[in-house]
Amino acid sequence: MLMKKNNSQKHHVFANRDHGKGSALSFLDSEGADLKRLYKEADRIRHIHMGEEIYIRGIIEFSNICANDCLYCGIRASNHAVNRYSMTAEEIFSTAKAMVFRQQTTVVLQSGETPGIDDTEMGEIIRRIKKETPLAVTVSVGNRPYDTYRHWKDCGMDRYLLRFETSDPELFGRLHPDCTLEERLECLYALKELGVQTGSGFMIGLPGETVDTLAENILLCQKLDLDMIGIGPFIPHPETPLGGEKNAYEGNEEMFFKALAVLRIFNPDAHIPATTAYDAVFPGVGRNLALQRGANIFMPNDTPVGHRKDYLLYPGKPCVDESADQCASCVLMRIESLGRTIGKGHGHSIKNHRRNSEHGRHKHAG
Ligand code: 5AD
Ligand code: FES
């Protein structure tokens, strides 16, 4: 009897809290038994809303050519030590096709931000993958004009990933010589308006950020009502202007997981990947822990092995020497070891249905 009462009281600790900044800050401050409860609650909410299935989205880093100079990023234009590459349309297509046999149901096409691969060619690649494979297509190539996003949507693009990186406009400005936070958010609103499943997110521990910024980042994800949210620790890259800086939470790496757990509690029905950067900080276990503290998606690397070492956004990136097949079987092992199952089907946004029917209503009303 007593046990039961205690348990329900514990749930109320979370149930009675609003999802505002005060709660976010106090959750991020959890220690000891409170921290254990925070992780348990994040896992419980993930279970209730997203189930036990882990969806596998294979990522092809098809080009590291980038026109931008983001201060944190290893493939920024000014890093002349990078060996630049761009896969051909044929290579991208055959790499995507091979994913179907690895139980992967989504291909994520990611590259540096550049008009290097032109919008029309990109559209043709999307169209071909959609026509000749059963894969859902996610694109992640940075800020683009509305008409480009619309064209890609017409070609069959299902989803788009574009992190806002930080919700602090001043910090954003310092880190991105090529764009403002406002422009980045405009891109995200354009994608949402087009009915593309929209993913965004941020880095944890950028130099100059505070826990207050971190709470605001989580609240911005909530405000944007995102379909997918990817977050991960900032890792200084030696060949960048931030090479000599430290992660703002150095010595307090637990914060990376606290952020993830709070993110899940505040965004119960968003897809949240266990991102690669967690494994860079906690080799071999980071992504597994993320999956137990709120995440429900795994994004193995499908980039042809010869290119992987040239797509180092940060040092210590895992899977650089593994092949796509090795990563695919590693993922299956991890999922099994956690007692979870592989997602069947595309694992589209569970918010999408609602949004489409809202669109429908507006149309009729108009
Ligand atoms: N450390 C951690 N994450 C990084 N990214 C880029 N550079 C770094 C870094 N040094 C992340 C950004 C970007 C995503 C593709 O990789 O958040 O959106
Ligand atoms: Fe690449 Fe484990 S996911 S080796």
Coordinates of C-alpha atoms and ligand atoms in Angstrom, one line a residue:
M1 CA 0.0 0.0 0.0
L2 CA 2.6 2.4 1.1
M3 CA 4.8 1.6 -1.9
K4 CA 2.0 2.4 -4.2
K5 CA 1.3 5.7 -2.6
N6 CA 4.9 6.7 -2.9
N7 CA 5.1 5.8 -6.6
S8 CA 2.0 7.9 -7.5
Q9 CA 3.4 10.8 -5.5
K10 CA 6.6 10.6 -7.5
H11 CA 4.7 10.7 -10.8
H12 CA 3.0 13.8 -9.5
V13 CA 6.3 15.5 -9.1
F14 CA 6.4 15.6 -12.9
A15 CA 2.7 15.7 -13.7
N16 CA 2.1 18.8 -11.7
R17 CA 5.0 20.7 -13.2
D18 CA 4.3 23.0 -16.1
H19 CA 6.5 22.9 -19.1
G20 CA 8.0 26.3 -18.5
K21 CA 11.4 27.7 -18.0
G22 CA 11.4 27.4 -14.2
S23 CA 10.7 23.6 -14.5
A24 CA 13.3 23.2 -17.2
L25 CA 15.9 24.9 -15.0
S26 CA 15.1 22.9 -12.0
F27 CA 15.2 19.6 -13.9
L28 CA 18.6 20.6 -15.4
D29 CA 19.7 21.1 -11.8
S30 CA 18.8 17.5 -10.7
E31 CA 21.3 15.5 -8.7
G32 CA 21.4 12.1 -7.0
A33 CA 18.0 10.4 -6.6
D34 CA 16.2 13.3 -8.4
L35 CA 18.4 12.8 -11.4
K36 CA 17.6 9.1 -11.5
R37 CA 13.9 10.0 -11.4
L38 CA 14.4 12.5 -14.2
Y39 CA 15.9 9.8 -16.5
K40 CA 13.3 7.3 -15.5
E41 CA 10.5 9.8 -16.3
A42 CA 12.1 10.7 -19.7
D43 CA 12.2 7.0 -20.5
R44 CA 8.6 6.5 -19.4
I45 CA 7.4 9.4 -21.6
R46 CA 9.3 8.0 -24.5
H47 CA 7.8 4.6 -24.0
I48 CA 4.2 6.0 -23.7
H49 CA 4.3 8.3 -26.7
M50 CA 6.9 6.6 -29.1
G51 CA 6.8 3.0 -28.0
E52 CA 9.6 0.5 -27.9
E53 CA 10.5 0.7 -31.6
I54 CA 13.8 2.4 -32.6
Y55 CA 13.7 3.7 -36.1
I56 CA 16.9 3.5 -38.1
R57 CA 17.7 6.4 -40.4
G58 CA 20.9 5.9 -42.5
I59 CA 22.8 9.0 -43.2
I60 CA 24.8 9.6 -46.4
E61 CA 27.2 12.5 -46.0
F62 CA 27.4 13.1 -49.8
S63 CA 29.6 16.2 -49.9
N64 CA 31.8 18.1 -47.5
I65 CA 32.0 21.2 -49.7
C66 CA 30.8 24.1 -47.8
A67 CA 30.6 27.8 -48.5
N68 CA 30.0 28.8 -44.9
D69 CA 32.4 29.5 -42.1
C70 CA 30.5 28.4 -38.9
L71 CA 33.1 28.9 -36.2
Y72 CA 32.6 25.4 -34.6
C73 CA 32.5 23.2 -37.7
G74 CA 35.4 21.1 -39.0
I75 CA 34.3 21.3 -42.6
R76 CA 34.0 25.2 -42.6
A77 CA 35.2 26.8 -45.9
S78 CA 38.3 28.3 -44.2
N79 CA 39.6 24.9 -43.1
H80 CA 42.0 24.2 -46.0
A81 CA 43.3 21.0 -44.4
V82 CA 40.0 19.3 -45.5
N83 CA 40.1 17.0 -48.5
R84 CA 36.9 18.1 -50.3
Y85 CA 34.7 15.5 -52.1
S86 CA 31.3 15.3 -53.6
M87 CA 29.6 12.1 -54.5
T88 CA 27.9 11.8 -57.9
A89 CA 24.2 11.4 -58.3
E90 CA 24.7 7.8 -59.3
E91 CA 26.9 7.1 -56.3
I92 CA 24.3 8.6 -54.0
F93 CA 21.5 6.6 -55.5
S94 CA 23.4 3.3 -55.3
T95 CA 24.4 4.0 -51.7
A96 CA 20.8 4.7 -50.8
K97 CA 19.6 1.6 -52.6
A98 CA 21.9 -0.6 -50.5
M99 CA 20.3 0.7 -47.4
V100 CA 17.0 -1.1 -48.1
F101 CA 18.8 -4.4 -47.4
R102 CA 20.0 -3.1 -44.0
Q103 CA 16.5 -2.6 -42.6
Q104 CA 16.8 1.1 -43.0
T105 CA 13.6 2.8 -44.0
T106 CA 14.8 6.4 -44.3
V107 CA 17.8 7.9 -46.1
V108 CA 19.2 11.2 -44.8
L109 CA 21.0 13.1 -47.4
Q110 CA 23.4 15.5 -45.7
S111 CA 26.1 17.8 -47.0
G112 CA 27.9 21.1 -46.4
E113 CA 25.9 24.2 -47.2
T114 CA 26.6 25.2 -50.7
P115 CA 25.0 25.6 -54.0
G116 CA 27.7 23.1 -55.1
I117 CA 25.1 20.4 -55.8
D118 CA 22.5 22.4 -57.6
D119 CA 18.9 22.4 -56.6
T120 CA 17.7 20.8 -59.8
E121 CA 20.1 17.9 -59.5
M122 CA 19.2 17.4 -55.9
G123 CA 15.5 17.3 -56.9
E124 CA 16.3 14.6 -59.4
I125 CA 18.1 12.5 -56.8
I126 CA 15.1 12.8 -54.4
R127 CA 12.7 11.9 -57.2
R128 CA 14.7 8.9 -58.3
I129 CA 15.1 7.5 -54.7
K130 CA 11.4 7.9 -54.1
K131 CA 10.5 6.3 -57.4
E132 CA 12.9 3.3 -57.3
T133 CA 13.2 2.5 -53.6
P134 CA 10.7 2.3 -50.7
L135 CA 12.8 4.8 -48.6
A136 CA 11.6 8.0 -47.0
V137 CA 13.9 10.9 -47.9
T138 CA 15.2 13.4 -45.4
V139 CA 17.4 16.2 -46.7
S140 CA 19.9 18.3 -44.6
V141 CA 21.8 20.8 -46.7
G142 CA 21.2 24.1 -44.8
N143 CA 19.4 27.3 -45.4
R144 CA 17.7 27.5 -48.8
P145 CA 15.1 29.7 -50.5
Y146 CA 11.4 28.8 -50.0
D147 CA 11.1 27.9 -53.7
T148 CA 13.9 25.4 -53.5
Y149 CA 12.3 23.7 -50.5
R150 CA 9.0 23.7 -52.4
H151 CA 10.6 22.1 -55.4
W152 CA 12.2 19.4 -53.4
K153 CA 8.9 18.8 -51.6
D154 CA 7.3 18.4 -55.1
C155 CA 10.0 15.9 -55.9
G156 CA 8.9 13.8 -52.9
M157 CA 11.1 15.0 -50.0
D158 CA 9.5 13.8 -46.8
R159 CA 11.6 15.6 -44.1
Y160 CA 14.2 18.2 -43.6
L161 CA 16.8 18.7 -40.8
L162 CA 18.2 22.1 -40.0
R163 CA 19.4 22.8 -36.5
F164 CA 19.0 26.3 -35.0
E165 CA 22.2 25.5 -33.0
T166 CA 21.4 28.0 -30.2
S167 CA 18.4 30.1 -29.3
D168 CA 20.6 33.1 -28.2
P169 CA 20.5 35.4 -31.2
E170 CA 23.8 37.2 -30.1
L171 CA 25.7 33.9 -29.7
F172 CA 24.2 32.6 -33.0
G173 CA 25.5 35.7 -34.7
R174 CA 29.0 35.3 -33.3
L175 CA 29.2 31.7 -34.4
H176 CA 27.7 32.1 -37.9
P177 CA 29.3 34.8 -40.1
D178 CA 27.0 33.8 -42.9
C179 CA 23.5 33.9 -41.4
T180 CA 21.3 35.2 -38.6
L181 CA 19.1 33.2 -36.2
E182 CA 16.1 35.0 -37.7
E183 CA 17.0 33.7 -41.2
R184 CA 17.5 30.2 -39.8
L185 CA 14.1 30.3 -38.1
E186 CA 12.5 31.6 -41.3
C187 CA 13.7 28.5 -43.1
L188 CA 12.2 26.3 -40.4
Y189 CA 8.9 28.1 -40.7
A190 CA 8.9 27.8 -44.5
L191 CA 9.5 24.0 -44.2
K192 CA 6.6 23.7 -41.7
E193 CA 4.3 25.7 -43.9
L194 CA 5.1 23.4 -46.9
G195 CA 4.1 20.4 -44.8
V196 CA 7.6 19.0 -44.8
Q197 CA 8.3 17.0 -41.5
T198 CA 10.7 19.4 -39.9
G199 CA 13.7 18.6 -37.6
S200 CA 15.9 21.0 -35.8
G201 CA 17.9 21.1 -32.6
F202 CA 21.0 22.6 -31.0
M203 CA 24.4 21.9 -29.6
I204 CA 24.9 21.6 -25.9
G205 CA 27.7 23.6 -24.3
L206 CA 28.7 26.1 -26.9
P207 CA 31.3 28.5 -25.5
G208 CA 29.4 31.4 -23.9
E209 CA 26.2 29.5 -23.3
T210 CA 24.7 29.2 -19.8
V211 CA 22.2 26.8 -18.4
D212 CA 19.7 29.5 -19.0
T213 CA 20.5 29.3 -22.8
L214 CA 20.1 25.6 -22.6
A215 CA 16.6 25.9 -21.1
E216 CA 15.7 28.4 -23.7
N217 CA 16.9 26.0 -26.4
I218 CA 14.6 23.3 -25.1
L219 CA 11.7 25.8 -25.0
L220 CA 12.4 26.9 -28.6
C221 CA 12.1 23.3 -29.7
Q222 CA 8.8 23.1 -27.9
K223 CA 7.6 26.4 -29.5
L224 CA 8.6 25.3 -33.0
D225 CA 6.5 22.1 -32.4
L226 CA 9.1 20.1 -34.2
D227 CA 8.7 16.6 -35.7
M228 CA 12.3 15.6 -35.0
I229 CA 14.8 17.1 -32.5
G230 CA 18.5 16.4 -32.7
I231 CA 20.8 17.6 -30.0
G232 CA 24.4 16.8 -29.1
P233 CA 27.4 18.1 -27.2
F234 CA 29.6 20.7 -28.8
I235 CA 33.1 19.2 -29.3
P236 CA 35.9 21.7 -30.1
H237 CA 37.6 20.9 -33.4
P238 CA 41.3 21.9 -33.4
E239 CA 41.3 23.3 -37.0
T240 CA 38.6 25.9 -36.2
P241 CA 38.5 29.2 -34.3
L242 CA 36.9 27.4 -31.4
G243 CA 39.7 24.8 -31.3
G244 CA 41.1 26.2 -28.0
E245 CA 37.7 26.6 -26.3
K246 CA 36.1 24.1 -23.9
N247 CA 32.6 22.8 -23.8
A248 CA 30.7 25.0 -21.4
Y249 CA 29.9 21.9 -19.3
E250 CA 33.3 20.4 -19.2
G251 CA 33.6 18.3 -16.0
N252 CA 29.8 18.2 -15.9
E253 CA 29.1 16.0 -18.9
E254 CA 26.0 14.6 -17.2
M255 CA 24.4 17.8 -18.5
F256 CA 24.4 16.3 -22.0
F257 CA 22.0 13.6 -20.8
K258 CA 20.0 15.9 -18.5
A259 CA 19.3 18.1 -21.6
L260 CA 18.1 15.1 -23.5
A261 CA 15.8 13.9 -20.8
V262 CA 14.3 17.4 -20.3
L263 CA 13.9 17.7 -24.1
R264 CA 11.9 14.5 -24.1
I265 CA 9.7 15.5 -21.2
F266 CA 9.0 18.8 -22.9
N267 CA 8.4 17.3 -26.4
P268 CA 6.7 13.9 -25.7
D269 CA 5.8 13.1 -29.2
A270 CA 8.8 14.3 -31.3
H271 CA 11.3 11.8 -32.8
I272 CA 14.6 12.3 -30.9
P273 CA 17.7 10.6 -32.2
A274 CA 20.6 9.4 -30.1
T275 CA 23.1 11.5 -32.0
T276 CA 26.7 10.5 -33.0
A277 CA 28.3 13.2 -30.8
Y278 CA 27.1 11.3 -27.7
D279 CA 29.4 8.4 -28.7
A280 CA 32.2 10.8 -29.4
V281 CA 32.1 11.9 -25.8
F282 CA 31.2 8.5 -24.3
P283 CA 32.8 6.0 -26.7
G284 CA 30.7 2.9 -27.3
V285 CA 28.0 3.8 -24.8
G286 CA 26.9 7.4 -25.4
R287 CA 24.2 6.6 -27.9
N288 CA 22.9 3.6 -25.9
L289 CA 22.5 5.8 -22.8
A290 CA 20.7 8.4 -24.9
L291 CA 18.3 5.8 -26.0
Q292 CA 17.5 5.0 -22.4
R293 CA 17.1 8.6 -21.4
G294 CA 14.6 9.9 -24.0
A295 CA 15.8 9.1 -27.5
N296 CA 14.0 6.7 -30.0
I297 CA 15.9 7.0 -33.2
F298 CA 19.3 5.8 -34.4
M299 CA 21.1 7.3 -37.4
P300 CA 23.9 4.9 -38.5
N301 CA 26.4 6.2 -41.0
D302 CA 26.0 4.9 -44.6
T303 CA 28.6 7.2 -46.1
P304 CA 31.1 5.1 -48.2
V305 CA 34.0 4.4 -45.9
G306 CA 36.5 6.2 -48.1
H307 CA 34.8 9.6 -47.5
R308 CA 34.1 9.3 -43.7
K309 CA 37.5 10.6 -42.5
D310 CA 36.8 13.8 -44.6
Y311 CA 33.5 14.5 -43.0
L312 CA 34.8 15.3 -39.5
L313 CA 32.6 18.0 -38.1
Y314 CA 34.3 17.4 -34.8
P315 CA 37.2 15.1 -33.6
G316 CA 36.5 11.7 -32.2
K317 CA 33.5 11.1 -34.5
P318 CA 32.8 7.3 -34.3
C319 CA 32.5 4.9 -37.1
V320 CA 35.2 6.5 -39.3
D321 CA 36.8 3.2 -40.1
E322 CA 33.7 1.0 -40.1
S323 CA 31.8 0.1 -43.2
A324 CA 28.1 0.7 -43.7
D325 CA 27.5 -3.0 -43.1
Q326 CA 29.5 -2.9 -39.9
C327 CA 27.5 0.1 -38.6
A328 CA 24.2 -1.6 -39.6
S329 CA 25.0 -4.8 -37.7
C330 CA 26.3 -2.7 -34.7
V331 CA 23.0 -0.9 -34.6
L332 CA 21.0 -4.1 -34.6
M333 CA 23.2 -5.4 -31.7
R334 CA 22.7 -2.2 -29.7
I335 CA 18.9 -2.3 -30.1
E336 CA 18.8 -5.9 -29.1
S337 CA 21.0 -5.4 -26.1
L338 CA 18.6 -2.6 -24.9
G339 CA 15.6 -5.0 -25.3
R340 CA 14.0 -2.7 -27.8
T341 CA 12.8 -3.5 -31.4
I342 CA 13.6 -2.1 -34.8
G343 CA 11.0 0.3 -36.2
K344 CA 9.0 -1.2 -39.0
G345 CA 7.7 1.2 -41.7
H346 CA 9.0 4.7 -42.2
G347 CA 8.5 6.1 -38.7
H348 CA 7.1 9.3 -40.0
S349 CA 6.2 12.0 -37.6
I350 CA 3.3 11.1 -35.4
K351 CA 2.4 14.8 -35.4
N352 CA 2.1 14.9 -39.2
H353 CA -1.4 13.5 -39.4
R354 CA -2.8 16.2 -37.1
R355 CA -1.0 18.9 -39.1
N356 CA -2.3 17.6 -42.5
S357 CA -5.8 17.5 -41.2
E358 CA -5.5 21.0 -39.8
H359 CA -4.3 22.1 -43.3
G360 CA -7.3 20.4 -44.8
R361 CA -9.6 22.2 -42.5
H362 CA -8.0 25.6 -43.4
K363 CA -8.4 24.8 -47.1
H364 CA -12.1 24.0 -46.7
A365 CA -12.7 27.0 -44.5
G366 CA -11.0 29.2 -47.1
Ligands
5AD1 N1 30.7 19.7 -32.2 C1 29.5 19.1 -32.2 N2 28.5 19.2 -33.1 C2 28.9 19.9 -34.3 N3 28.2 20.1 -35.4 C3 28.9 20.8 -36.2 N4 30.1 21.0 -35.7 C4 30.1 20.5 -34.4 C5 31.1 20.4 -33.4 N5 32.3 21.0 -33.4 C6 26.8 19.7 -35.5 C7 25.9 21.0 -35.8 C8 25.3 20.7 -37.1 C9 25.3 19.2 -37.2 C10 25.3 18.6 -38.6 O1 26.6 18.9 -36.6 O2 24.9 21.0 -34.8 O3 24.0 21.2 -37.3
FES2 FE1 29.0 2.5 -36.6 FE2 28.5 1.1 -34.3 S1 27.2 2.5 -35.4 S2 30.3 1.0 -35.6

